[in-house]
Structure formats: structure tokens, C-alpha cells
Tab-separated table of C-alpha atoms and ligand atoms in Angstrom:
chain	number	residue	atom	x	y	z
A	11	MET	CA	92.562	106.236	88.985
A	12	ILE	CA	96.286	106.462	89.686
A	13	HIS	CA	97.693	109.690	88.242
A	14	GLY	CA	101.132	109.963	86.743
A	15	TRP	CA	103.581	107.509	85.320
A	16	PRO	CA	101.463	104.377	84.756
A	17	GLU	CA	99.446	106.355	82.207
A	18	THR	CA	102.534	106.845	80.117
A	19	ASP	CA	104.084	103.410	80.568
A	20	GLU	CA	102.023	100.526	79.257
A	21	SER	CA	103.997	97.761	81.021
A	22	LYS	CA	103.628	99.528	84.371
A	23	LYS	CA	99.922	99.953	83.763
A	24	MET	CA	99.508	96.248	83.011
A	25	LEU	CA	101.475	95.239	86.073
A	26	LEU	CA	99.488	97.622	88.237
A	27	ASP	CA	96.168	96.445	86.844
A	28	SER	CA	97.012	92.835	87.621
A	29	VAL	CA	98.291	93.549	91.140
A	30	ARG	CA	95.254	95.749	91.817
A	31	GLU	CA	92.907	93.033	90.629
A	32	PHE	CA	94.701	90.414	92.743
A	33	SER	CA	94.655	92.664	95.801
A	34	LYS	CA	90.945	93.382	95.364
A	35	SER	CA	89.853	89.820	94.757
A	36	GLU	CA	92.273	87.735	96.857
A	37	ILE	CA	93.621	89.973	99.660
A	38	ALA	CA	90.983	92.565	100.561
A	39	PRO	CA	88.193	90.031	101.350
A	40	LYS	CA	90.498	88.372	103.937
A	41	ALA	CA	91.886	91.529	105.536
A	42	LYS	CA	89.248	91.908	108.250
A	43	GLU	CA	89.639	88.292	109.392
A	44	LEU	CA	93.427	88.584	109.323
A	45	ASP	CA	93.253	91.759	111.453
A	46	GLU	CA	90.866	90.232	113.947
A	47	THR	CA	92.648	86.895	114.371
A	48	GLY	CA	96.241	87.968	113.835
A	49	ARG	CA	96.633	85.004	111.493
A	50	PHE	CA	99.748	85.182	109.334
A	51	PRO	CA	98.550	85.221	105.676
A	52	SER	CA	100.746	82.323	104.474
A	53	GLU	CA	98.560	81.511	101.466
A	54	ILE	CA	98.661	85.136	100.254
A	55	VAL	CA	102.418	85.374	100.750
A	56	LYS	CA	102.804	82.191	98.719
A	57	GLN	CA	100.733	83.698	95.898
A	58	LEU	CA	102.742	86.929	96.039
A	59	GLY	CA	105.845	84.819	95.635
A	60	GLU	CA	104.399	83.035	92.581
A	61	MET	CA	103.559	86.460	91.080
A	62	GLY	CA	107.174	87.619	91.540
A	63	LEU	CA	106.207	90.200	94.176
A	64	MET	CA	108.441	88.920	96.971
A	65	GLY	CA	111.654	89.654	95.085
A	66	MET	CA	110.478	92.332	92.717
A	67	MET	CA	113.723	94.228	92.221
A	68	VAL	CA	116.018	91.179	92.323
A	69	SER	CA	117.529	90.401	88.944
A	70	GLU	CA	116.073	87.447	87.059
A	71	GLU	CA	119.464	85.725	87.267
A	72	TRP	CA	118.910	85.375	91.045
A	73	GLY	CA	115.282	84.337	90.880
A	74	GLY	CA	113.673	87.783	91.075
A	75	ALA	CA	111.290	89.666	88.812
A	76	GLY	CA	113.914	92.184	87.644
A	77	MET	CA	111.627	95.154	88.016
A	78	ASP	CA	112.410	98.716	89.017
A	79	ALA	CA	111.777	100.533	92.286
A	80	VAL	CA	108.927	102.597	90.824
A	81	SER	CA	107.035	99.401	89.961
A	82	TYR	CA	107.791	98.087	93.437
A	83	ALA	CA	106.383	101.257	95.055
A	84	MET	CA	103.223	101.006	92.972
A	85	CYS	CA	102.649	97.337	93.768
A	86	MET	CA	103.371	97.878	97.481
A	87	GLU	CA	100.724	100.591	97.504
A	88	GLU	CA	98.120	98.308	95.932
A	89	VAL	CA	98.840	95.337	98.204
A	90	SER	CA	98.885	97.598	101.308
A	91	SER	CA	95.646	99.228	100.284
A	92	ALA	CA	94.035	95.796	100.570
A	93	CYS	CA	95.919	94.651	103.695
A	94	ALA	CA	98.657	96.650	105.434
A	95	SER	CA	99.925	93.540	107.268
A	96	THR	CA	100.557	91.793	103.991
A	97	GLY	CA	102.197	94.964	102.721
A	98	VAL	CA	104.868	95.035	105.459
A	99	ILE	CA	105.581	91.307	105.111
A	100	MET	CA	106.234	91.934	101.401
A	101	SER	CA	108.170	95.127	102.017
A	102	VAL	CA	110.586	93.627	104.533
A	103	ASN	CA	111.355	90.636	102.271
A	104	ASN	CA	111.925	92.855	99.229
A	105	SER	CA	113.674	95.933	100.640
A	106	LEU	CA	115.337	94.837	103.837
A	107	VAL	CA	116.393	91.304	103.012
A	108	CYS	CA	116.668	90.671	99.258
A	109	TRP	CA	118.195	94.047	98.520
A	110	PRO	CA	121.221	93.881	100.898
A	111	ILE	CA	121.957	90.280	99.940
A	112	GLU	CA	121.896	91.105	96.243
A	113	THR	CA	123.914	94.296	96.784
A	114	TYR	CA	126.549	93.099	99.262
A	115	GLY	CA	126.385	89.271	99.048
A	116	THR	CA	128.737	86.795	97.427
A	117	ASP	CA	127.473	84.591	94.576
A	118	GLU	CA	127.321	81.669	97.052
A	119	GLN	CA	125.158	83.760	99.420
A	120	LYS	CA	122.923	84.770	96.528
A	121	LYS	CA	122.510	81.194	95.448
A	122	LYS	CA	121.835	79.894	98.924
A	123	PHE	CA	119.717	82.682	100.423
A	124	LEU	CA	118.653	85.201	97.788
A	125	MET	CA	117.228	82.829	95.192
A	126	PRO	CA	114.683	81.159	97.482
A	127	LEU	CA	113.838	84.514	99.124
A	128	ALA	CA	113.275	86.206	95.774
A	129	LYS	CA	111.069	83.378	94.540
A	130	GLY	CA	108.988	83.587	97.737
A	131	GLU	CA	109.959	80.034	98.727
A	132	LYS	CA	111.611	81.378	101.868
A	133	LEU	CA	110.879	84.455	103.994
A	134	GLY	CA	113.319	86.960	105.444
A	135	MET	CA	113.623	89.374	108.341
A	136	PHE	CA	115.943	92.247	109.221
A	137	ALA	CA	117.288	92.254	112.747
A	138	LEU	CA	118.856	95.594	113.616
A	139	SER	CA	116.860	97.103	116.528
A	140	GLU	CA	117.447	96.080	120.126
A	141	PRO	CA	115.642	96.843	123.400
A	142	GLY	CA	118.048	99.781	124.080
A	143	HIS	CA	118.846	100.680	120.469
A	144	GLY	CA	115.946	101.591	118.171
A	145	SER	CA	116.521	105.035	116.700
A	146	ASP	CA	120.240	104.815	117.539
A	147	PRO	CA	121.472	101.477	116.227
A	148	ALA	CA	125.172	102.579	116.089
A	149	GLY	CA	125.500	101.530	119.728
A	150	LEU	CA	123.908	98.112	119.367
A	151	GLU	CA	125.047	95.433	121.788
A	152	CYS	CA	124.413	92.087	120.154
A	153	LYS	CA	127.857	90.509	120.157
A	154	ALA	CA	129.699	88.637	117.410
A	155	THR	CA	132.676	86.749	118.759
A	156	LYS	CA	135.217	85.237	116.334
A	157	VAL	CA	135.463	81.476	116.732
A	158	GLN	CA	136.935	78.643	114.650
A	159	GLY	CA	135.250	78.766	111.198
A	160	GLY	CA	132.999	81.763	111.866
A	161	TYR	CA	131.298	83.762	114.624
A	162	LYS	CA	129.244	83.130	117.718
A	163	ILE	CA	126.301	85.571	118.041
A	164	HIS	CA	124.898	86.465	121.453
A	165	GLY	CA	122.206	89.037	122.185
A	166	THR	CA	118.629	90.247	121.845
A	167	LYS	CA	116.808	91.892	118.951
A	168	ASN	CA	113.495	93.746	119.181
A	169	TRP	CA	110.558	94.765	116.961
A	170	ILE	CA	111.464	92.327	114.216
A	171	THR	CA	108.841	92.028	111.461
A	172	ASN	CA	108.392	88.464	110.149
A	173	GLY	CA	110.246	87.345	113.321
A	174	LYS	CA	108.080	84.285	113.872
A	175	GLN	CA	107.947	82.982	110.306
A	176	ALA	CA	111.227	83.997	108.708
A	177	ASP	CA	113.659	81.356	107.441
A	178	PHE	CA	116.596	83.723	107.064
A	179	CYS	CA	117.665	86.764	109.016
A	180	VAL	CA	119.833	89.680	107.969
A	181	LEU	CA	121.392	90.246	111.388
A	182	PHE	CA	123.588	93.073	112.763
A	183	ALA	CA	126.051	92.442	115.606
A	184	THR	CA	129.255	94.069	116.853
A	185	ILE	CA	132.662	92.497	116.984
A	186	ASP	CA	133.851	95.286	119.301
A	187	LYS	CA	131.492	97.812	120.856
A	188	ALA	CA	134.456	100.174	121.473
A	189	LEU	CA	134.713	100.628	117.720
A	190	GLY	CA	131.235	102.226	117.599
A	191	HIS	CA	129.462	101.817	114.254
A	192	LYS	CA	132.742	100.640	112.715
A	193	GLY	CA	132.543	97.435	114.759
A	194	ILE	CA	129.156	96.407	113.364
A	195	CYS	CA	128.961	93.437	110.985
A	196	ALA	CA	126.076	92.086	108.934
A	197	PHE	CA	125.357	88.362	108.693
A	198	VAL	CA	122.781	86.174	107.031
A	199	VAL	CA	121.569	83.691	109.608
A	200	ASP	CA	119.453	80.598	109.104
A	201	THR	CA	116.790	80.618	111.788
A	202	LYS	CA	117.111	76.850	112.145
A	203	SER	CA	120.517	77.406	113.700
A	204	PRO	CA	120.807	76.052	117.258
A	205	GLY	CA	120.383	78.818	119.835
A	206	PHE	CA	117.999	80.951	117.763
A	207	GLN	CA	114.849	81.717	119.760
A	208	VAL	CA	111.701	83.765	119.230
A	209	ALA	CA	111.522	85.197	122.751
A	210	LYS	CA	108.302	87.202	122.528
A	211	LEU	CA	105.531	88.114	120.061
A	212	GLU	CA	104.166	91.628	120.389
A	213	ASP	CA	100.406	92.222	120.776
A	214	LYS	CA	99.935	95.314	118.606
A	215	LEU	CA	97.536	98.153	117.807
A	216	GLY	CA	97.664	97.518	114.063
A	217	ILE	CA	99.274	95.426	111.282
A	218	CYS	CA	98.008	92.528	113.425
A	219	ALA	CA	98.518	89.769	110.828
A	220	SER	CA	102.258	90.383	110.566
A	221	SER	CA	104.422	89.094	113.368
A	222	THR	CA	106.634	91.485	115.392
A	223	ALA	CA	109.042	89.573	117.585
A	224	ALA	CA	111.778	89.893	120.126
A	225	LEU	CA	114.527	87.434	119.265
A	226	PHE	CA	117.259	85.913	121.360
A	227	PHE	CA	120.492	84.645	119.853
A	228	ASP	CA	122.014	82.303	122.415
A	229	ASP	CA	125.553	81.746	121.142
A	230	VAL	CA	124.311	81.061	117.637
A	231	PHE	CA	127.157	79.829	115.410
A	232	VAL	CA	127.318	81.622	112.051
A	233	PRO	CA	129.820	80.282	109.491
A	234	GLN	CA	132.392	82.700	108.069
A	235	ASP	CA	130.786	82.545	104.623
A	236	CYS	CA	127.605	84.017	106.060
A	237	LEU	CA	129.250	87.366	106.801
A	238	LEU	CA	127.555	89.912	104.520
A	239	GLY	CA	130.037	92.376	103.087
A	240	LYS	CA	133.148	93.029	105.118
A	241	GLU	CA	133.751	93.083	108.873
A	242	GLY	CA	132.851	96.573	110.134
A	243	GLN	CA	130.695	97.392	107.093
A	244	GLY	CA	127.452	96.372	108.794
A	245	PHE	CA	126.256	99.839	109.864
A	246	LYS	CA	126.540	101.196	106.338
A	247	ILE	CA	124.797	98.128	104.992
A	248	ALA	CA	122.001	98.720	107.509
A	249	LEU	CA	121.542	102.399	106.698
A	250	SER	CA	121.775	102.018	102.924
A	251	THR	CA	119.237	99.172	103.167
A	252	LEU	CA	116.913	101.375	105.214
A	253	ASP	CA	117.061	104.044	102.487
A	254	GLY	CA	115.263	101.577	100.199
A	255	GLY	CA	113.102	100.235	103.009
A	256	ARG	CA	111.719	103.724	103.511
A	257	ILE	CA	110.400	103.771	99.944
A	258	GLY	CA	108.607	100.494	100.762
A	259	ILE	CA	107.063	101.851	103.993
A	260	ALA	CA	106.124	105.121	102.278
A	261	SER	CA	104.262	102.999	99.731
A	262	GLN	CA	102.605	101.010	102.459
A	263	ALA	CA	101.426	104.267	104.032
A	264	LEU	CA	100.081	105.403	100.646
A	265	GLY	CA	98.130	102.173	100.365
A	266	ILE	CA	96.585	102.567	103.795
A	267	ALA	CA	95.721	106.200	103.046
A	268	LYS	CA	94.270	105.328	99.626
A	269	CYS	CA	91.992	102.715	101.163
A	270	ALA	CA	90.705	105.242	103.738
A	271	PHE	CA	90.298	107.961	101.097
A	272	GLU	CA	88.292	105.780	98.749
A	273	ALA	CA	86.116	104.494	101.618
A	274	SER	CA	85.454	108.099	102.617
A	275	LYS	CA	84.397	109.127	99.104
A	276	ARG	CA	82.063	106.118	98.909
A	277	PHE	CA	80.565	106.801	102.300
A	278	ALA	CA	80.138	110.537	101.644
A	279	SER	CA	78.297	109.754	98.391
A	280	GLU	CA	75.890	107.306	100.049
A	281	ARG	CA	75.328	108.759	103.497
A	282	GLU	CA	72.458	111.246	103.607
A	283	GLN	CA	71.954	113.969	106.227
A	284	PHE	CA	69.815	117.088	105.982
A	285	GLY	CA	68.120	115.499	102.943
A	286	ALA	CA	71.196	115.040	100.720
A	287	PRO	CA	74.422	113.022	100.494
A	288	ILE	CA	76.994	114.467	102.869
A	289	ALA	CA	79.326	114.798	99.850
A	290	ARG	CA	77.312	117.937	99.067
A	291	ILE	CA	78.406	119.565	102.338
A	292	GLN	CA	81.420	121.807	101.941
A	293	ALA	CA	83.063	120.674	105.179
A	294	ILE	CA	83.146	117.108	103.806
A	295	GLN	CA	84.306	118.279	100.355
A	296	TRP	CA	87.248	120.041	101.984
A	297	PHE	CA	88.234	116.891	103.820
A	298	ILE	CA	88.118	114.981	100.556
A	299	ALA	CA	90.044	117.629	98.663
A	300	ASP	CA	92.766	117.789	101.324
A	301	MET	CA	92.978	113.975	101.430
A	302	ALA	CA	93.368	113.783	97.658
A	303	THR	CA	96.061	116.471	97.685
A	304	ARG	CA	98.102	115.016	100.568
A	305	LEU	CA	97.879	111.513	99.091
A	306	GLN	CA	99.047	112.621	95.684
A	307	ALA	CA	101.838	114.834	97.029
A	308	ALA	CA	103.203	111.954	99.128
A	309	ARG	CA	102.855	109.551	96.201
A	310	LEU	CA	104.883	111.783	93.901
A	311	LEU	CA	107.602	112.175	96.525
A	312	THR	CA	107.697	108.384	96.892
A	313	TRP	CA	107.884	107.743	93.161
A	314	HIS	CA	110.546	110.424	92.857
A	315	ALA	CA	112.714	108.661	95.451
A	316	ALA	CA	112.147	105.395	93.638
A	317	ARG	CA	113.044	106.934	90.306
A	318	LEU	CA	116.354	108.257	91.746
A	319	LYS	CA	117.101	104.768	93.116
A	320	ASP	CA	116.406	103.302	89.654
A	321	ALA	CA	118.741	105.883	88.095
A	322	GLY	CA	121.517	104.837	90.466
A	323	GLN	CA	121.554	108.255	92.113
A	324	LYS	CA	121.726	109.047	95.827
A	325	TYR	CA	118.243	108.998	97.324
A	326	THR	CA	118.763	109.024	101.086
A	327	LYS	CA	117.082	112.397	101.581
A	328	GLU	CA	114.296	111.773	99.099
A	329	ALA	CA	113.455	108.395	100.666
A	330	ALA	CA	113.313	110.055	104.079
A	331	MET	CA	111.067	112.817	102.691
A	332	ALA	CA	108.811	110.250	101.041
A	333	LYS	CA	108.401	108.213	104.223
A	334	LEU	CA	107.861	111.316	106.375
A	335	ALA	CA	105.260	112.742	104.016
A	336	ALA	CA	103.461	109.478	103.317
A	337	ALA	CA	103.341	108.398	106.971
A	338	GLU	CA	102.029	111.748	108.112
A	339	ALA	CA	99.568	111.841	105.221
A	340	ALA	CA	98.345	108.355	106.144
A	341	MET	CA	97.805	109.354	109.791
A	342	TRP	CA	95.997	112.553	108.793
A	343	ILE	CA	93.901	110.976	106.095
A	344	THR	CA	92.779	108.022	108.241
A	345	THR	CA	91.923	110.407	111.108
A	346	LYS	CA	89.762	112.503	108.789
A	347	ALA	CA	88.312	109.362	107.203
A	348	ILE	CA	86.882	108.408	110.614
A	349	GLN	CA	85.545	111.956	110.932
A	350	VAL	CA	83.780	111.691	107.562
A	351	HIS	CA	82.222	108.398	108.700
A	352	GLY	CA	81.165	109.838	112.067
A	353	GLY	CA	80.223	107.200	114.606
A	354	TYR	CA	80.276	104.470	111.961
A	355	GLY	CA	83.983	105.091	111.407
A	356	TYR	CA	84.693	104.366	115.049
A	357	THR	CA	83.352	100.828	114.706
A	358	LYS	CA	84.971	97.699	113.308
A	359	ASP	CA	82.200	97.488	110.697
A	360	TYR	CA	84.048	100.054	108.556
A	361	VAL	CA	87.538	99.640	107.104
A	362	VAL	CA	88.655	103.117	108.151
A	363	GLU	CA	88.895	101.934	111.762
A	364	ARG	CA	91.542	99.399	110.719
A	365	ASN	CA	93.241	101.918	108.424
A	366	PHE	CA	93.617	104.340	111.351
A	367	ARG	CA	95.250	101.687	113.547
A	368	ASP	CA	97.485	100.412	110.691
A	369	ALA	CA	98.595	103.936	109.731
A	370	LYS	CA	100.250	104.712	113.057
A	371	ILE	CA	103.154	102.279	112.690
A	372	THR	CA	104.285	103.944	109.471
A	373	GLU	CA	105.307	106.957	111.575
A	374	ILE	CA	107.402	104.672	113.741
A	375	TYR	CA	109.165	101.744	112.059
A	376	GLU	CA	112.105	101.913	109.661
A	377	GLY	CA	112.902	105.230	111.348
A	378	THR	CA	110.396	107.420	113.158
A	379	SER	CA	109.178	110.647	111.567
A	380	GLU	CA	111.588	112.486	113.849
A	381	ILE	CA	114.502	110.344	112.516
A	382	GLN	CA	113.390	111.112	108.934
A	383	ARG	CA	113.602	114.814	109.775
A	384	LEU	CA	117.107	114.267	111.184
A	385	VAL	CA	118.140	112.501	107.975
A	386	ILE	CA	116.679	115.273	105.809
A	387	ALA	CA	118.275	118.025	107.902
A	388	ALA	CA	121.658	116.263	107.872
A	389	GLN	CA	121.562	116.218	104.068
A	390	GLU	CA	120.471	119.854	103.924
A	391	PHE	CA	123.439	120.821	106.140
A	392	ALA	CA	125.844	118.384	104.469
A	393	GLU	CA	128.247	121.198	103.549
A	394	LEU	CA	128.556	122.551	107.113
B	30	CAA	N1	123.834	104.893	103.712
B	30	CAA	C1	125.129	104.444	103.917
B	30	CAA	N2	125.917	104.968	104.896
B	30	CAA	C2	125.381	105.925	105.660
B	30	CAA	C3	124.064	106.425	105.483
B	30	CAA	C4	123.284	105.853	104.466
B	30	CAA	N3	122.023	106.268	104.246
B	30	CAA	N4	123.839	107.374	106.405
B	30	CAA	C5	124.976	107.507	107.129
B	30	CAA	N5	125.895	106.630	106.687
B	30	CAA	C6	127.273	106.455	107.176
B	30	CAA	C7	127.973	107.804	107.356
B	30	CAA	O1	128.570	108.227	106.189
B	30	CAA	C8	128.971	107.517	108.438
B	30	CAA	O2	130.087	106.917	107.906
B	30	CAA	P1	131.598	107.393	108.326
B	30	CAA	O3	131.694	107.255	109.819
B	30	CAA	O4	132.527	106.473	107.596
B	30	CAA	O5	131.713	108.812	107.899
B	30	CAA	C9	128.258	106.465	109.297
B	30	CAA	O6	127.234	105.904	108.485
B	30	CAA	C10	127.623	107.007	110.527
B	30	CAA	O7	126.802	108.091	110.122
B	30	CAA	P2	126.066	109.026	111.191
B	30	CAA	O8	127.098	109.603	112.137
B	30	CAA	O9	125.211	109.981	110.445
B	30	CAA	O10	125.180	107.969	111.967
B	30	CAA	P3	124.337	108.115	113.312
B	30	CAA	O11	124.740	107.079	114.256
B	30	CAA	O12	124.332	109.533	113.757
B	30	CAA	O13	122.862	107.669	112.803
B	30	CAA	C11	120.646	107.992	111.925
B	30	CAA	C12	122.152	108.372	111.871
B	30	CAA	C13	120.052	108.596	110.685
B	30	CAA	C14	119.982	108.552	113.157
B	30	CAA	C15	120.490	106.468	111.895
B	30	CAA	O14	120.962	105.883	113.059
B	30	CAA	C16	119.081	105.987	111.660
B	30	CAA	O15	118.614	105.956	110.512
B	30	CAA	N6	118.347	105.614	112.731
B	30	CAA	C17	117.048	104.963	112.621
B	30	CAA	C18	117.200	103.468	112.529
B	30	CAA	C19	115.990	102.798	111.967
B	30	CAA	O16	115.435	103.235	110.982
B	30	CAA	N7	115.628	101.669	112.579
B	30	CAA	C20	114.536	100.858	112.105
B	30	CAA	C21	114.961	99.410	112.059
B	30	CAA	S1	114.109	98.320	110.983
B	30	CAA	C22	112.549	98.162	111.586
B	30	CAA	O17	111.893	99.136	111.742
B	30	CAA	C23	112.046	96.833	111.937
B	30	CAA	C24	111.287	96.122	110.900
B	30	CAA	O18	111.314	94.872	110.885
B	30	CAA	C25	110.420	96.815	109.894
């Protein structure tokens, strides 16, 4: 049972019930195979698109489902609980691609890029990080040179989710590195553009069915009308986009943690030692109690950040708190879930093994836990 807002909002409850049912019947049965083979779940992504889950917060006018961020967080949790790889594919398209195009794009950009992305007909990626600029993107080196009719992009991007499959890329490049973050511009780039290359696919610990790529832009021409926002506005577009992205990844972490928590309760009720289910042993009960508490605390922080976003209020700090708490809860809960399962939990026969591997990335991408602490502290000391 999900505690809190869905109980008092019938439409959210109905949405959640349908996404939970879909996740249970269509995604979860495939998750083990997806993890083992690293196969991109195209058929699931297509279904998510048909259900309106790839552009959940995009207005209906632009092909989206017109829902709020709280609904998005809840659905992300359900999908990620079944398959964390599918969760991040969905999260990147929703938070990191649709959102900045709807927020900063022109009507032409919305028509050309946002509509197919929101309907799930096309897939997006967000290319900010570089080999030398992960936590510190202000100094990024990918270069945008002004040419007749637009820009020429040259440089490398790293750790890009959906990098192999994406049709469109929200890309960040600098027109003048000497300007620091004020030289950074955002573009929407069609990956069919000549010079775009997927240079490397990472072989990862977890979220194996989502692609993580290094990209090379070899003098890729981007027309002027694909500049997103204004020249020099790119860094703020990136950071404001990541505020929302962090709600998505917090929700992904909640989903992973929920899966491990529920598996642990099931296992503890069935597994007998010393003549009784291990759920009767206080040591196990304390694990379960702490899991339930950390999961719910992180969930409420996440929904709180989403609620502020929906209210049009500032939510930078709250999104960072949500991601920090949810990622660390997911890592803790999945670690204890293996402990509850004992030796069984260390094998691939039990879902908690995958949960443990999938949880780790939530402490790293879209800002490490250390970066979230920096963001929170900066807001706490904002008056200094
Ligand atoms: N929204 C909008 N603007 C913001 C902002 C926000 N949340 N936070 C800061 N800014 C603005 C500031 O107001 C400032 O503007 P002015 O110069 O006009 O005053 C400007 O941005 C620079 O601010 P800072 O000096 O605070 O920036 P910084 O360089 O010190 O960086 C940081 C701060 C928090 C460390 C930031 O760099 C950061 O979040 N780093 C982590 C990056 C990250 O999350 N990367 C993940 C990439 S995506 C991914 O993981 C891949 C994937 O596919 C999933």
C-alpha cells in the first residue's frame, strides 16, 4: 500500500493502479532477461509512450499527458520498481528532454521535437557531461562555433543515458570557454545529423538495459533555429532541468528500494530457521522497520519537492534533498535486503541482487550525493 496522497486523490489512485498493474504484468516479468542481456526494452518504451508516460508533464497541446510532477514521481516509482533500466529511460525523456524544450523552446521547436518526444514516438537524451566535466559542467569544452545559418558543434560527451537509441539530443556546448558558464548554449540536435557518432557504449554494474554512451560530435552542423533559449543561457537551462531530473531519479531510487523491501518481507515470511519464519526474529524485524521508515521518509521528501514544482515554487534544495535521501535509502535498503536473504540474496535467482546493483547509480548520476549536499548547503547559506 502506498501511504499518503493517492488515498485522498481518486484520479491519482486510478493512475497509480493502472501503472502498477502494467508494471507488474508487462515490465517485471521481462526485467531479469533485460538485465542479463542488456537488451534495450523498445517494446516497453513504445507501450509507455502509448500510455502517455513518456511525456507525462507536457501539456496536452504539445502531445503530452498534462499531468503534474507528483503523478510523475509516483509513476516513475512504479515503473522503476519493476525495472530500473526502464525507469531511467522514461525519466531522461520526461525530465531532461521534454521539460527544457517545453520550458525554453520556441513553438517551432515544440512542434518539431517536443510533440513526437512527448507522444513516445521519438526518444531523447541529455548531453551535458564530458570526460573531464562531470560534477563541474561549468567548464565544459564541447565547442559551438558560429557559422553561416547556425553553429558547428565539435567535442565529446560522456555518460549519456539513451545515447545509442535517442533521436534527439539536448546538447550543451560553449561558444567561448573564456566566458565560463556564461558561454554555454543549449541546442536540440537531431542524431541523424552528419558527424554525430556514438563513440562507446559502457559496460555497467547495473541499469544494464539502458544504454550509457560516449558521444562524439565531429563538426555537427546545428541550424540557428535549434538553439534552445538564448546564447549563454545554456548553463541555467542545464541546472534548472537537473532540478526536475533529480525528482525523477529520486523516484527511480524509491522504486528500486520498494522492490527490495517487498521482496525482503516476502522472503522473511516464507524462510524458516530455528523452527519459525525469520520474520519472527527481532533482528529481521528491525531491518524491515528501518527499511519501511527510510523508504517512506524519502518518498515524502520526493513528493514534497514535486508538489513545490507543481505549485510553481522554487524546489532546487528540496529536489536535491529528495535525491540524496532516496538514493542513500535505496543503497541502504538493497544492502539490508541481501542481508535478510542471506546467501540466496547474493545470487541472481533473487531480485534483490539486481536491486543492489541498480541502486548504486542513483547515488552518482544527475549529480552525486556529494553534489546534492553542496546544492543543499549552498541554499542553506544563500544569505551569506
Ligand atoms: N537553476 C538555474 N540556475 C542555477 C541553478 C539552478 N538550479 N543553480 C545555479 N544556477 C545559476 C546561478 O544562479 C549562477 O548564475 P549567475 O552567475 O548569473 O549568478 C550560475 O548558475 C552558476 O551557479 P554556481 O556558481 O552555483 O555554479 P557552479 O558551477 O558552482 O555549479 C553545481 C554548481 C551545483 C555544483 C552544479 O555544477 C551541479 O549541479 N553539478 C552536477 C552536474 C550534474 O548533475 N551532472 C549530471 C549530468 S546528467 C546525467 O547524469 C546523465 C544522464 O544521462 C542521466
